[in-house]
Amino acid sequence: MKYTGEVTLTFKLTMFKNSKRIATIDIDPTDKYITIGEIQKSINGKTDWSFLGKNTSLTIDDDATYTFKGILIATNNPTLQINQAEVVFKRS
């Protein structure tokens, strides 16, 4: 992503279990506890930033069909350019 000034991002994910809504989760993609390949350059208030990161863990105990619907919400900043934003679920 590239931007000038300040930007706040939030992934808002709604979780469904067997088609019934059970939770809404807000995740700040920049608030990560594991980071891979992070490159951040800030010059004169202009930021160019890319990274892969682990933000949270989710434990699912019940065997069921789960569906996640999500949206990325950003502060109103006309300079913001996002080339790619993904939420990745991995089984561990």
PDB file of N, CA and C in Angstrom, residues 17-18 60-66 91:
ATOM      1  N   LYS A  17     -21.869 -20.113  11.118  1.00  0.00           N
ATOM      2  CA  LYS A  17     -21.765 -21.551  11.379  1.00  0.00           C
ATOM      3  C   LYS A  17     -23.079 -22.179  10.932  1.00  0.00           C
ATOM      4  N   ASN A  18     -22.984 -23.084   9.942  1.00  0.00           N
ATOM      5  CA  ASN A  18     -24.195 -23.692   9.375  1.00  0.00           C
ATOM      6  C   ASN A  18     -25.217 -22.623   8.992  1.00  0.00           C
ATOM      7  N   ILE A  60     -11.650 -23.396  16.394  1.00  0.00           N
ATOM      8  CA  ILE A  60     -12.985 -23.888  16.050  1.00  0.00           C
ATOM      9  C   ILE A  60     -13.099 -25.307  16.594  1.00  0.00           C
ATOM     10  N   ASP A  61     -14.019 -25.493  17.546  1.00  0.00           N
ATOM     11  CA  ASP A  61     -14.156 -26.779  18.224  1.00  0.00           C
ATOM     12  C   ASP A  61     -15.189 -27.691  17.577  1.00  0.00           C
ATOM     13  N   ASP A  62     -16.239 -27.121  17.023  1.00  0.00           N
ATOM     14  CA  ASP A  62     -17.340 -27.923  16.493  1.00  0.00           C
ATOM     15  C   ASP A  62     -17.130 -28.241  15.021  1.00  0.00           C
ATOM     16  N   ASP A  63     -17.488 -29.455  14.645  1.00  0.00           N
ATOM     17  CA  ASP A  63     -17.460 -29.872  13.252  1.00  0.00           C
ATOM     18  C   ASP A  63     -18.726 -29.326  12.596  1.00  0.00           C
ATOM     19  N   ALA A  64     -18.569 -28.392  11.659  1.00  0.00           N
ATOM     20  CA  ALA A  64     -19.721 -27.758  11.008  1.00  0.00           C
ATOM     21  C   ALA A  64     -19.232 -27.087   9.732  1.00  0.00           C
ATOM     22  N   THR A  65     -20.150 -26.478   9.007  1.00  0.00           N
ATOM     23  CA  THR A  65     -19.792 -25.685   7.834  1.00  0.00           C
ATOM     24  C   THR A  65     -19.665 -24.233   8.268  1.00  0.00           C
ATOM     25  N   TYR A  66     -18.482 -23.656   8.076  1.00  0.00           N
ATOM     26  CA  TYR A  66     -18.217 -22.275   8.459  1.00  0.00           C
ATOM     27  C   TYR A  66     -18.031 -21.435   7.205  1.00  0.00           C
ATOM     28  N   ARG A  91      -4.982 -24.016   8.541  1.00  0.00           N
ATOM     29  CA  ARG A  91      -5.241 -25.022   9.567  1.00  0.00           C
ATOM     30  C   ARG A  91      -3.910 -25.416  10.194  1.00  0.00           C
TER      31      ARG A  91
END
